[in-house]
Amino acid sequence: MNFLAELKRRNVIRAGVLYIGAVWALAQGVSQLGPSVGAPEWATRWFLVSAAIGFPFFLAFAWFFEFTPEGLKLESQIDPADSITQHTSKKLDRWIIAVLALAVVLLLTDHFVSRREADKAVPTAVVPAVVATDDKSIAVLPFVNMSGDAANEYFSDGITEEILNALAQIPDLKVAARTSAFAFKGKQPDLRKVGEVLDVATVLEGSVQRAGDAVRITAQLIDTRSGYHLWSEKYDRTLTNVFAIEDEISKAIADKLKVQFAGAHADAGNTANTQAHELYLRGLSLLAARGLGLRDAAVAFGKAVELDPKYAQAWGALAETEQLLPVYTGGDLDAGMARAESAAQRALSVDPDTASALVAIANVHAHRIEWAQAEKMFQRALVLAPGDVEVLDQYAQFLSEVGQFEPALAQIDRARQLDPLSAIVGVVRGTILMGLHRDADATSQIESVLAAHPDFYPACMTAVLLYSSLGRHADAEQQLRAVARHLGVDPEAMAVLARGIADHGARAAALSSLNSAPANANIRGDSLLYAAFLTLLGDHDRALAQLAVFAARNDAAAGVLLWTRTFDPLRSDPRYKALLQKMNLPYQSPAGSAP
């Protein structure tokens, strides 16, 4: 009791409370401000460890020393009659109250700001709100890598991908597409908000811990409307049977959703090679993002099929990538189509039901103006993979290229429902609306994509053509500068095109830049895009000459532009009509051919 009384007299207890309160407040400050100044995630943890180590030393200091009017002195050097510990205790009480109040304020701030930031971090869908959410709907959020090794990130993503693919094969189950689901990676959003954005009733989330050949996967199914856990499970397995784990999880979820599981994880076309599988998944991420990353996607898929030449899914993805590469990197389209056809045939030789390979073959037929054969391949792919966003997107592009805009809009809306956050789906929908001359809707759609992806090349270039046709020349110039940033070229050489479209007096300089400036070589390499800018700049004869090149090369990859306002000045010209006739456009699907 005498010792306790002495602790109180020397203010050791108050000092300890003050220390704990200060550490609590400072830890919250470090945690909240750390990300803003680039502090590593472990900074808060090590601050707390250091504070814990320092706590007994601080108590010892409070025991042996006292603050006096003459400064800091040892307790043994102070006459009890001269001690002012009672006065010091009142000051400490005030400091304790202030520190604890600050800590509470920081705690509340962190709670409300974190909630607000989490809501902001949830990507905004470009689709209008759906009145009723289908009960049989799910989003598979990226499983968290708990292995402590960034190298295992692709493995945890792979688990997510495979479960997502397996669930997508269930006939009556709506599954949010990978692009939209992976938009939440690294975030901690309110799952109710996820449900609203992706229009799903349930969310599957989980984690993966990997140590050598051992892996532990946890998964939980959550109702997005109530926040209740519907199901959870833990799986301890070895990597030799990881695909069986994916099937096991998928079946359990399907049972909970009371839908019939279709036995989706067939062996044909897949691989037992873990390294090939991870390369395939890495390529899928790059393929979905489009852009210059397609080069790395092709490399990843190429390495995957080297490791497993019977990996049909990787061959199919490689075929799709080879077709897209020339569009995004300015390569030779004919050579790209040839490589794509070869890869697609390899895929189909292993598994004739590889939907991605069928899509690639369909695009090869479209490149050759073989519209009916192309549509037949697309429809077969849709029967095999009705919920595959890439198939829906490519089919919608085909329909818009041949002038069937209402059916194209229906297909792209299906894709958008499954993948509301996809940039490319949003751009394709915008171009279809341009073909329908629904200018306000097209503008709203393209601008929503630009708001989320300001440097996405297809969105920027589409906006340039749209704004130019609508007389919004300053906005067109801004987007041309964004295109220049993407391509790494002189922005002034591209910006001059917008000024030439806006001002007849500046057209000579704009045409000179378009026809010869290195910065505009990418435009000149695309005969249809080149013709579009020539038309906007009033050089109709050269525009028609470029359209003849476009038709002769069967370069129909971006044929949707033929139907937009960009080419309205040429539409009545007999030469323009003859070019459409040469390409058998517009094309109408045979009656009863819809999938």
Coordinates of C-alpha atoms in Angstrom, one line a residue:
M1 CA 0.0 0.0 0.0
N2 CA 2.9 2.3 0.8
F3 CA 4.4 1.5 -2.6
L4 CA 1.0 2.3 -4.4
A5 CA 0.7 5.5 -2.5
E6 CA 4.3 6.4 -3.5
L7 CA 3.4 5.7 -7.2
K8 CA 0.5 8.1 -6.9
R9 CA 2.5 10.7 -5.1
R10 CA 5.3 10.6 -7.7
N11 CA 2.6 10.8 -10.5
V12 CA 3.9 7.5 -12.0
I13 CA 0.4 6.2 -12.7
R14 CA -0.7 9.5 -14.3
A15 CA 2.4 9.5 -16.4
G16 CA 1.6 5.9 -17.6
V17 CA -1.9 6.9 -18.5
L18 CA -0.6 10.0 -20.4
Y19 CA 1.9 7.8 -22.2
I20 CA -0.7 5.3 -23.3
G21 CA -3.1 8.0 -24.4
A22 CA -0.4 9.8 -26.4
V23 CA 0.7 6.6 -28.1
W24 CA -2.9 5.8 -29.0
A25 CA -3.4 9.2 -30.6
L26 CA 0.0 9.2 -32.4
A27 CA -0.6 5.7 -33.7
Q28 CA -3.9 6.8 -35.2
G29 CA -2.2 9.8 -36.7
V30 CA 0.6 7.7 -38.2
S31 CA -2.0 5.3 -39.6
Q32 CA -4.1 8.0 -41.2
L33 CA -1.3 10.2 -42.5
G34 CA 1.1 7.5 -43.4
P35 CA -0.3 6.7 -46.9
S36 CA -0.3 10.4 -47.8
V37 CA 3.4 10.7 -47.3
G38 CA 4.3 7.3 -48.7
A39 CA 5.0 5.6 -45.4
P40 CA 5.1 1.8 -45.6
E41 CA 2.2 -0.3 -44.2
W42 CA 4.4 -1.6 -41.4
A43 CA 5.2 1.9 -40.0
T44 CA 2.2 1.9 -37.6
R45 CA 3.1 -1.6 -36.4
W46 CA 6.7 -0.8 -35.6
F47 CA 5.7 2.5 -33.9
L48 CA 3.5 0.5 -31.5
V49 CA 6.3 -2.1 -30.9
S50 CA 8.8 0.8 -30.1
A51 CA 6.2 2.4 -27.9
A52 CA 5.7 -0.8 -25.9
I53 CA 9.4 -1.2 -25.5
G54 CA 9.7 2.4 -24.2
F55 CA 6.8 2.1 -21.8
P56 CA 8.7 0.6 -18.8
F57 CA 11.6 3.1 -19.3
F58 CA 9.2 6.0 -19.3
L59 CA 7.6 4.7 -16.0
A60 CA 11.1 4.4 -14.5
F61 CA 11.9 7.9 -15.5
A62 CA 8.7 9.2 -13.9
W63 CA 9.7 7.3 -10.7
F64 CA 13.2 8.6 -10.4
F65 CA 12.8 12.2 -11.7
E66 CA 10.5 15.1 -10.9
F67 CA 9.9 18.4 -12.7
T68 CA 10.6 21.4 -10.4
P69 CA 10.7 25.2 -11.0
E70 CA 14.4 24.8 -11.3
G71 CA 14.1 22.1 -13.9
L72 CA 14.4 18.3 -13.9
K73 CA 15.8 16.8 -10.7
L74 CA 16.3 13.3 -9.2
E75 CA 13.6 12.5 -6.6
S76 CA 16.3 11.7 -4.0
Q77 CA 17.6 15.3 -4.3
I78 CA 14.3 17.0 -3.4
D79 CA 13.2 17.7 0.1
P80 CA 9.7 16.3 0.6
A81 CA 8.6 19.8 1.9
D82 CA 9.7 21.3 -1.4
S83 CA 8.0 18.7 -3.7
I84 CA 5.4 20.1 -6.1
T85 CA 4.0 16.7 -7.3
Q86 CA 0.5 17.7 -6.2
H87 CA 0.6 20.8 -8.4
T88 CA 2.2 18.7 -11.3
S89 CA -0.6 16.1 -10.9
K90 CA -3.2 18.7 -11.8
K91 CA -1.3 19.6 -15.0
L92 CA -1.0 16.0 -15.9
D93 CA -4.7 15.5 -15.4
R94 CA -5.4 18.3 -17.9
W95 CA -2.9 16.8 -20.4
I96 CA -4.5 13.3 -20.0
I97 CA -7.9 14.8 -20.8
A98 CA -6.6 16.7 -23.8
V99 CA -4.7 13.7 -25.2
L100 CA -7.6 11.3 -24.7
A101 CA -10.0 13.8 -26.4
L102 CA -7.6 14.1 -29.3
A103 CA -7.4 10.3 -29.6
V104 CA -11.3 10.1 -29.6
V105 CA -11.5 12.8 -32.3
L106 CA -8.9 11.0 -34.5
L107 CA -10.8 7.7 -34.0
L108 CA -14.1 9.2 -35.1
T109 CA -12.4 11.0 -38.0
D110 CA -10.8 7.8 -39.1
H111 CA -14.1 6.0 -39.0
F112 CA -16.1 8.4 -41.0
V113 CA -13.4 9.4 -43.4
S114 CA -12.5 5.8 -44.1
R115 CA -16.2 4.9 -44.7
R116 CA -16.4 7.9 -47.1
E117 CA -13.2 7.0 -48.9
A118 CA -14.3 3.4 -49.2
D119 CA -17.5 4.5 -50.8
K120 CA -15.6 6.8 -53.1
A121 CA -13.2 4.0 -54.0
V122 CA -16.1 1.9 -55.2
P123 CA -16.0 2.4 -59.0
T124 CA -19.1 4.1 -60.4
A125 CA -20.9 2.0 -62.9
V126 CA -21.9 3.6 -66.2
V127 CA -25.2 1.7 -66.2
P128 CA -28.4 3.0 -64.9
A129 CA -29.7 1.6 -61.6
V130 CA -31.6 -1.7 -61.9
V131 CA -34.9 -1.7 -60.0
A132 CA -34.7 -5.4 -58.9
T133 CA -31.6 -7.5 -58.4
D134 CA -31.7 -11.1 -59.5
D135 CA -31.4 -13.3 -56.5
K136 CA -29.3 -15.8 -58.6
S137 CA -26.4 -13.3 -59.1
I138 CA -22.9 -13.1 -57.8
A139 CA -19.6 -11.1 -58.0
V140 CA -16.4 -12.9 -57.1
L141 CA -14.1 -10.3 -55.6
P142 CA -10.3 -10.9 -55.8
F143 CA -9.1 -13.2 -53.1
V144 CA -6.6 -11.6 -50.8
N145 CA -3.0 -12.8 -50.9
M146 CA -2.2 -13.6 -47.3
S147 CA 1.1 -15.3 -48.1
G148 CA 3.3 -12.3 -47.3
D149 CA 5.0 -12.7 -50.7
A150 CA 4.0 -10.4 -53.6
A151 CA 5.1 -13.2 -56.0
N152 CA 2.0 -15.2 -55.0
E153 CA -0.3 -12.4 -56.1
Y154 CA -1.0 -14.1 -59.4
F155 CA -1.7 -17.3 -57.6
S156 CA -4.5 -15.7 -55.5
D157 CA -5.8 -13.9 -58.6
G158 CA -5.8 -17.3 -60.3
I159 CA -7.9 -18.9 -57.7
T160 CA -10.4 -16.0 -58.1
E161 CA -10.3 -16.3 -61.9
E162 CA -10.9 -20.0 -61.9
I163 CA -13.8 -19.9 -59.4
L164 CA -15.3 -17.0 -61.4
N165 CA -15.0 -19.0 -64.7
A166 CA -16.5 -22.1 -63.1
L167 CA -19.5 -20.2 -61.8
A168 CA -20.0 -18.4 -65.1
Q169 CA -20.9 -21.8 -66.7
I170 CA -23.9 -22.2 -64.4
P171 CA -26.9 -21.6 -66.8
D172 CA -29.2 -19.8 -64.4
L173 CA -26.5 -17.8 -62.5
K174 CA -25.6 -14.2 -63.4
V175 CA -21.9 -13.7 -62.7
A176 CA -20.3 -10.2 -62.7
A177 CA -17.4 -10.1 -65.2
R178 CA -13.8 -10.2 -64.2
T179 CA -13.0 -6.6 -65.2
S180 CA -15.7 -5.1 -62.9
A181 CA -15.0 -7.5 -60.0
F182 CA -11.2 -6.9 -60.1
A183 CA -11.9 -3.1 -60.0
F184 CA -12.3 -3.6 -56.2
K185 CA -8.9 -5.2 -55.8
G186 CA -7.0 -3.7 -52.9
K187 CA -10.0 -1.8 -51.6
Q188 CA -12.3 -2.5 -48.7
P189 CA -15.6 -1.3 -50.0
D190 CA -19.0 -1.6 -48.4
L191 CA -20.4 -4.8 -49.9
R192 CA -23.8 -3.2 -50.1
K193 CA -22.3 -0.7 -52.5
V194 CA -20.6 -3.5 -54.5
G195 CA -24.1 -5.0 -54.8
E196 CA -25.5 -1.8 -56.1
V197 CA -22.7 -1.1 -58.6
L198 CA -22.5 -4.6 -60.0
D199 CA -26.2 -5.4 -59.6
V200 CA -25.6 -8.6 -57.7
A201 CA -27.4 -10.2 -54.7
T202 CA -24.3 -12.0 -53.4
V203 CA -20.6 -11.5 -53.2
L204 CA -17.9 -14.2 -52.7
E205 CA -14.7 -13.0 -51.1
G206 CA -11.9 -14.9 -49.5
S207 CA -8.1 -15.2 -49.0
V208 CA -5.3 -17.5 -50.1
Q209 CA -2.3 -18.5 -47.9
R210 CA 0.4 -20.4 -49.7
A211 CA 3.5 -22.0 -48.2
G212 CA 5.5 -24.2 -50.5
D213 CA 3.1 -26.8 -51.9
A214 CA 0.6 -26.2 -49.1
V215 CA -2.3 -23.8 -49.7
R216 CA -5.2 -22.7 -47.5
I217 CA -8.2 -21.1 -49.1
T218 CA -11.0 -19.4 -47.2
A219 CA -14.2 -18.3 -48.9
Q220 CA -17.4 -16.7 -47.7
L221 CA -20.6 -15.9 -49.4
I222 CA -22.3 -12.7 -48.3
D223 CA -25.8 -11.3 -49.1
T224 CA -25.1 -7.7 -50.3
R225 CA -28.6 -6.5 -49.3
S226 CA -28.5 -7.6 -45.7
G227 CA -24.8 -8.0 -45.1
Y228 CA -25.4 -11.5 -43.6
H229 CA -22.9 -14.3 -44.2
L230 CA -24.7 -17.1 -46.1
W231 CA -21.9 -19.6 -46.1
S232 CA -18.2 -19.9 -45.3
E233 CA -15.6 -22.6 -45.6
K234 CA -11.9 -23.3 -45.2
Y235 CA -9.9 -25.6 -47.6
D236 CA -6.4 -26.9 -46.7
R237 CA -5.0 -28.6 -49.8
T238 CA -1.8 -29.2 -51.7
L239 CA -1.1 -27.6 -55.1
T240 CA -1.5 -30.9 -56.8
N241 CA -5.3 -30.7 -56.5
V242 CA -5.9 -26.9 -56.6
F243 CA -8.4 -27.2 -59.5
A244 CA -10.5 -29.7 -57.5
I245 CA -10.6 -27.0 -54.7
E246 CA -12.1 -24.6 -57.2
D247 CA -14.8 -27.0 -58.3
E248 CA -15.5 -27.8 -54.6
I249 CA -16.0 -24.1 -53.8
S250 CA -18.2 -23.5 -56.9
K251 CA -20.5 -26.4 -56.1
A252 CA -20.9 -25.3 -52.5
I253 CA -21.9 -21.8 -53.6
A254 CA -24.2 -23.1 -56.3
D255 CA -26.0 -25.2 -53.7
K256 CA -26.5 -22.2 -51.5
L257 CA -28.0 -20.3 -54.5
K258 CA -30.2 -23.2 -55.2
V259 CA -29.3 -23.4 -58.9
Q260 CA -28.1 -26.4 -60.9
F261 CA -24.3 -26.8 -61.2
A262 CA -23.4 -27.5 -64.8
G263 CA -20.1 -29.3 -64.0
A264 CA -18.2 -26.5 -65.6
H265 CA -14.5 -27.3 -64.9
A266 CA -13.9 -29.7 -67.7
D267 CA -10.4 -30.9 -68.3
A268 CA -10.4 -30.3 -72.1
G269 CA -8.6 -27.1 -73.0
N270 CA -7.3 -26.4 -69.5
T271 CA -3.9 -27.3 -68.0
A272 CA -2.3 -29.0 -65.0
N273 CA 0.8 -26.9 -65.4
T274 CA 0.7 -24.3 -62.6
Q275 CA 3.3 -22.0 -64.2
A276 CA 1.4 -22.0 -67.5
H277 CA -1.8 -21.3 -65.7
E278 CA -0.4 -18.3 -63.9
L279 CA 1.0 -16.9 -67.1
Y280 CA -2.4 -17.3 -68.7
L281 CA -4.0 -15.4 -65.8
R282 CA -1.4 -12.7 -66.1
G283 CA -2.2 -12.3 -69.8
L284 CA -5.9 -12.2 -69.1
S285 CA -5.5 -9.1 -66.9
L286 CA -3.5 -7.3 -69.7
L287 CA -5.9 -8.4 -72.4
A288 CA -8.9 -7.0 -70.5
A289 CA -7.1 -3.7 -70.0
R290 CA -6.3 -3.4 -73.7
G291 CA -3.7 -0.7 -74.7
L292 CA 0.1 -1.2 -75.1
G293 CA -0.1 -3.9 -72.4
L294 CA -1.3 -6.3 -75.1
R295 CA 2.3 -6.8 -76.1
D296 CA 3.0 -8.3 -72.7
A297 CA -0.2 -10.3 -72.9
A298 CA 0.9 -11.9 -76.1
V299 CA 4.3 -12.8 -74.4
A300 CA 2.5 -14.3 -71.4
F301 CA 0.1 -16.4 -73.5
G302 CA 3.0 -17.5 -75.8
K303 CA 5.0 -18.7 -72.8
A304 CA 2.0 -20.5 -71.4
V305 CA 1.5 -22.5 -74.6
E306 CA 5.2 -23.3 -74.8
L307 CA 4.9 -24.9 -71.4
D308 CA 1.7 -26.7 -72.3
P309 CA 1.1 -26.9 -76.1
K310 CA -2.4 -28.4 -75.4
Y311 CA -3.6 -25.5 -73.3
A312 CA -6.5 -24.5 -75.6
Q313 CA -7.7 -21.6 -73.4
A314 CA -4.3 -20.0 -73.7
W315 CA -4.2 -20.5 -77.5
G316 CA -7.6 -18.9 -77.8
A317 CA -6.6 -15.9 -75.7
L318 CA -3.4 -15.6 -77.7
A319 CA -5.5 -15.5 -80.9
E320 CA -7.7 -12.7 -79.5
T321 CA -4.6 -10.7 -78.5
E322 CA -2.9 -11.1 -81.9
Q323 CA -6.0 -9.6 -83.5
L324 CA -6.1 -6.6 -81.2
L325 CA -2.4 -5.8 -81.2
P326 CA -2.3 -4.1 -84.6
V327 CA -5.2 -1.9 -83.6
Y328 CA -3.5 -0.7 -80.4
T329 CA 0.1 -0.7 -81.5
G330 CA -0.1 0.2 -85.2
G331 CA 1.2 -3.1 -86.5
D332 CA 0.4 -5.0 -89.7
L333 CA -3.3 -6.1 -89.5
D334 CA -2.9 -8.8 -92.1
A335 CA 0.0 -10.4 -90.3
G336 CA -1.8 -10.1 -87.0
M337 CA -4.9 -11.8 -88.4
A338 CA -2.7 -14.6 -89.8
R339 CA -1.0 -15.2 -86.4
A340 CA -4.5 -15.1 -84.8
E341 CA -5.9 -17.7 -87.1
S342 CA -3.0 -20.0 -86.5
A343 CA -3.4 -19.8 -82.8
A344 CA -7.1 -20.2 -82.9
Q345 CA -6.8 -23.4 -85.0
R346 CA -4.3 -24.8 -82.5
A347 CA -6.9 -24.1 -79.7
L348 CA -9.7 -25.8 -81.7
S349 CA -7.6 -28.8 -82.5
V350 CA -7.4 -29.5 -78.8
D351 CA -10.9 -28.4 -77.8
P352 CA -13.4 -27.6 -80.6
D353 CA -15.6 -25.7 -78.0
T354 CA -13.0 -23.0 -77.1
A355 CA -15.2 -19.9 -77.4
S356 CA -12.3 -17.4 -77.5
A357 CA -10.8 -19.3 -80.5
L358 CA -14.2 -19.2 -82.3
V359 CA -14.4 -15.5 -81.8
A360 CA -10.9 -15.1 -83.3
I361 CA -12.0 -17.2 -86.3
A362 CA -15.1 -15.1 -86.6
N363 CA -13.0 -11.9 -86.8
V364 CA -10.8 -13.5 -89.4
H365 CA -13.9 -14.1 -91.6
A366 CA -15.0 -10.5 -91.0
H367 CA -11.6 -9.3 -92.1
R368 CA -12.2 -11.1 -95.3
I369 CA -15.7 -9.7 -95.7
E370 CA -17.2 -13.1 -95.1
W371 CA -20.0 -11.8 -93.0
A372 CA -22.2 -14.9 -92.9
Q373 CA -19.4 -17.2 -91.9
A374 CA -18.3 -14.7 -89.3
E375 CA -21.7 -14.4 -87.8
K376 CA -22.0 -18.2 -87.7
M377 CA -18.8 -18.4 -85.6
F378 CA -20.0 -15.7 -83.2
Q379 CA -23.3 -17.4 -82.6
R380 CA -21.6 -20.7 -81.9
A381 CA -19.3 -19.0 -79.4
L382 CA -22.3 -17.4 -77.7
V383 CA -24.1 -20.7 -77.4
L384 CA -21.0 -22.1 -75.7
A385 CA -20.3 -19.1 -73.5
P386 CA -23.5 -17.0 -73.2
G387 CA -22.1 -15.1 -70.2
D388 CA -18.6 -14.3 -71.7
V389 CA -18.3 -10.5 -71.9
E390 CA -15.5 -10.7 -74.5
V391 CA -17.7 -12.8 -76.8
L392 CA -20.6 -10.4 -76.4
D393 CA -18.4 -7.4 -76.9
Q394 CA -16.8 -8.7 -80.1
Y395 CA -20.2 -9.8 -81.5
A396 CA -21.6 -6.4 -80.8
Q397 CA -18.7 -4.8 -82.6
F398 CA -19.3 -7.1 -85.6
L399 CA -23.0 -6.2 -85.8
S400 CA -22.2 -2.5 -85.6
E401 CA -19.6 -2.8 -88.3
V402 CA -22.1 -4.3 -90.7
G403 CA -24.7 -1.7 -89.9
Q404 CA -27.0 -3.7 -87.5
F405 CA -27.0 -1.2 -84.7
E406 CA -30.1 -2.1 -82.8
P407 CA -29.0 -5.8 -82.4
A408 CA -25.5 -4.5 -81.6
L409 CA -26.9 -2.3 -78.9
A410 CA -28.8 -5.3 -77.4
Q411 CA -25.6 -7.4 -77.3
I412 CA -23.4 -4.7 -75.8
D413 CA -26.0 -3.9 -73.2
R414 CA -25.9 -7.6 -72.2
A415 CA -22.1 -7.2 -71.9
R416 CA -22.4 -4.0 -69.9
Q417 CA -24.9 -5.6 -67.5
L418 CA -22.2 -8.3 -66.7
D419 CA -19.3 -5.9 -66.7
P420 CA -20.5 -2.4 -65.9
L421 CA -17.0 -1.1 -65.2
S422 CA -15.3 -2.2 -68.4
A423 CA -13.7 0.6 -70.3
I424 CA -13.8 -1.1 -73.7
V425 CA -17.4 -2.2 -73.3
G426 CA -18.3 1.5 -72.6
V427 CA -16.4 2.7 -75.7
V428 CA -18.1 0.1 -78.0
R429 CA -21.5 1.1 -76.6
G430 CA -20.6 4.8 -77.3
T431 CA -19.6 4.1 -80.9
I432 CA -22.8 2.1 -81.5
L433 CA -24.8 5.1 -80.2
M434 CA -22.8 7.3 -82.6
G435 CA -23.9 4.9 -85.4
L436 CA -27.5 5.4 -84.4
H437 CA -26.9 9.2 -84.4
R438 CA -28.0 9.3 -80.7
D439 CA -25.5 12.1 -80.0
A440 CA -26.5 13.0 -76.5
D441 CA -26.5 9.3 -75.4
A442 CA -23.2 8.7 -77.1
T443 CA -21.6 11.7 -75.5
S444 CA -22.8 10.7 -72.1
Q445 CA -21.5 7.2 -72.5
I446 CA -18.0 8.2 -73.8
E447 CA -17.6 10.9 -71.2
S448 CA -18.5 8.4 -68.4
V449 CA -15.6 6.2 -69.7
L450 CA -13.3 9.2 -69.8
A451 CA -14.1 10.1 -66.3
A452 CA -13.0 6.7 -65.1
H453 CA -10.2 6.2 -67.6
P454 CA -9.0 9.6 -68.8
D455 CA -6.0 8.2 -70.8
F456 CA -7.8 5.2 -72.4
Y457 CA -6.8 5.5 -76.1
P458 CA -10.0 4.1 -77.7
A459 CA -12.1 6.4 -75.5
C460 CA -10.0 9.5 -76.3
M461 CA -9.9 8.9 -80.0
T462 CA -13.6 8.1 -80.2
A463 CA -14.3 11.4 -78.3
V464 CA -12.2 13.3 -80.8
L465 CA -14.3 12.1 -83.7
L466 CA -17.6 12.7 -81.7
Y467 CA -16.7 16.1 -80.5
S468 CA -15.4 17.2 -83.9
S469 CA -18.7 16.1 -85.5
L470 CA -20.6 18.0 -82.9
G471 CA -18.5 21.2 -83.2
R472 CA -16.9 20.9 -79.7
H473 CA -13.5 21.6 -81.1
A474 CA -11.8 22.7 -77.8
D475 CA -12.8 19.4 -76.3
A476 CA -11.6 17.5 -79.4
E477 CA -8.2 19.2 -79.0
Q478 CA -8.0 18.2 -75.4
Q479 CA -8.6 14.6 -76.3
L480 CA -6.1 14.7 -79.1
R481 CA -3.5 15.8 -76.6
A482 CA -4.4 12.9 -74.4
V483 CA -3.9 10.6 -77.4
A484 CA -0.5 12.1 -77.9
R485 CA 0.4 11.4 -74.3
H486 CA -0.6 7.8 -74.8
L487 CA 1.4 7.4 -77.9
G488 CA 4.4 9.4 -76.6
V489 CA 4.4 11.9 -79.5
D490 CA 4.3 15.6 -80.0
P491 CA 0.9 16.9 -78.7
E492 CA 1.1 20.1 -80.8
A493 CA 1.3 18.1 -84.0
M494 CA -1.9 16.3 -83.1
A495 CA -3.7 19.3 -81.5
V496 CA -3.3 21.2 -84.8
L497 CA -5.8 18.8 -86.4
A498 CA -8.6 19.9 -84.1
R499 CA -7.8 23.6 -84.8
G500 CA -7.9 22.8 -88.5
I501 CA -11.3 21.2 -88.2
A502 CA -12.6 24.2 -86.3
D503 CA -11.0 26.9 -88.5
H504 CA -10.9 26.8 -92.4
G505 CA -7.9 29.2 -92.3
A506 CA -5.9 26.6 -90.3
R507 CA -6.8 23.6 -92.5
A508 CA -3.7 23.8 -94.7
A509 CA -1.4 23.5 -91.7
A510 CA -3.6 20.7 -90.2
L511 CA -3.6 18.7 -93.5
S512 CA 0.2 19.1 -93.7
S513 CA 0.6 17.7 -90.2
L514 CA -1.9 14.9 -90.8
N515 CA -0.1 13.9 -94.0
S516 CA 3.5 14.1 -92.9
A517 CA 4.1 14.7 -89.2
P518 CA 5.7 11.7 -87.4
A519 CA 3.3 12.3 -84.5
N520 CA 0.4 11.4 -86.8
A521 CA 1.9 8.3 -88.3
N522 CA -0.4 6.2 -86.2
I523 CA -3.4 7.8 -87.8
R524 CA -2.0 7.4 -91.3
G525 CA -1.4 3.7 -90.5
D526 CA -5.2 3.2 -90.1
S527 CA -6.8 3.8 -93.4
L528 CA -10.3 4.3 -92.0
L529 CA -9.1 6.7 -89.2
Y530 CA -7.0 8.6 -91.8
A531 CA -10.1 8.9 -94.0
A532 CA -12.1 10.2 -91.1
F533 CA -9.7 13.0 -90.4
L534 CA -9.4 13.9 -94.1
T535 CA -13.2 14.1 -94.2
L536 CA -13.3 16.3 -91.2
L537 CA -10.6 18.6 -92.7
G538 CA -12.6 18.8 -96.0
D539 CA -10.2 16.8 -98.3
H540 CA -13.0 14.5 -99.6
D541 CA -11.1 13.2 -102.6
R542 CA -8.2 11.9 -100.5
A543 CA -10.6 10.6 -97.9
L544 CA -12.4 8.5 -100.6
A545 CA -9.0 7.3 -101.8
Q546 CA -8.2 6.1 -98.2
L547 CA -11.6 4.5 -98.0
A548 CA -10.7 2.6 -101.2
V549 CA -7.6 1.3 -99.4
F550 CA -9.7 0.3 -96.5
A551 CA -12.1 -1.6 -98.7
A552 CA -9.3 -3.3 -100.7
R553 CA -7.6 -4.5 -97.6
N554 CA -10.8 -5.8 -96.1
D555 CA -9.8 -3.8 -93.1
A556 CA -13.2 -4.0 -91.3
A557 CA -11.9 -4.0 -87.8
A558 CA -13.3 -0.5 -87.1
G559 CA -16.0 -0.4 -89.7
V560 CA -18.5 1.1 -87.3
L561 CA -17.1 4.6 -88.1
L562 CA -18.5 4.2 -91.6
W563 CA -22.0 4.8 -90.2
T564 CA -21.3 7.8 -87.9
R565 CA -21.7 11.5 -88.6
T566 CA -18.0 11.7 -89.4
F567 CA -18.7 10.4 -92.9
D568 CA -22.0 12.2 -93.5
P569 CA -20.3 14.7 -96.0
L570 CA -19.4 11.7 -98.2
R571 CA -22.6 9.7 -97.9
S572 CA -24.3 10.9 -101.0
D573 CA -21.2 10.6 -103.2
P574 CA -21.5 7.7 -105.7
R575 CA -17.9 6.6 -104.9
Y576 CA -18.8 6.2 -101.2
K577 CA -21.9 4.1 -102.1
A578 CA -19.7 2.0 -104.5
L579 CA -17.3 1.3 -101.7
L580 CA -20.0 0.1 -99.4
Q581 CA -21.4 -2.1 -102.1
K582 CA -17.9 -3.6 -102.7
M583 CA -17.8 -4.5 -99.0
N584 CA -21.3 -6.0 -99.2
L585 CA -22.6 -3.4 -96.7
P586 CA -25.0 -3.2 -95.0
Y587 CA -25.2 -6.9 -94.3
Q588 CA -28.4 -8.4 -92.9
S589 CA -28.4 -11.6 -90.9
P590 CA -30.4 -14.5 -92.3
A591 CA -33.9 -14.9 -90.7
G592 CA -33.9 -17.0 -87.6
S593 CA -30.1 -16.9 -87.2
A594 CA -29.9 -15.2 -83.8
P595 CA -28.3 -17.4 -81.1

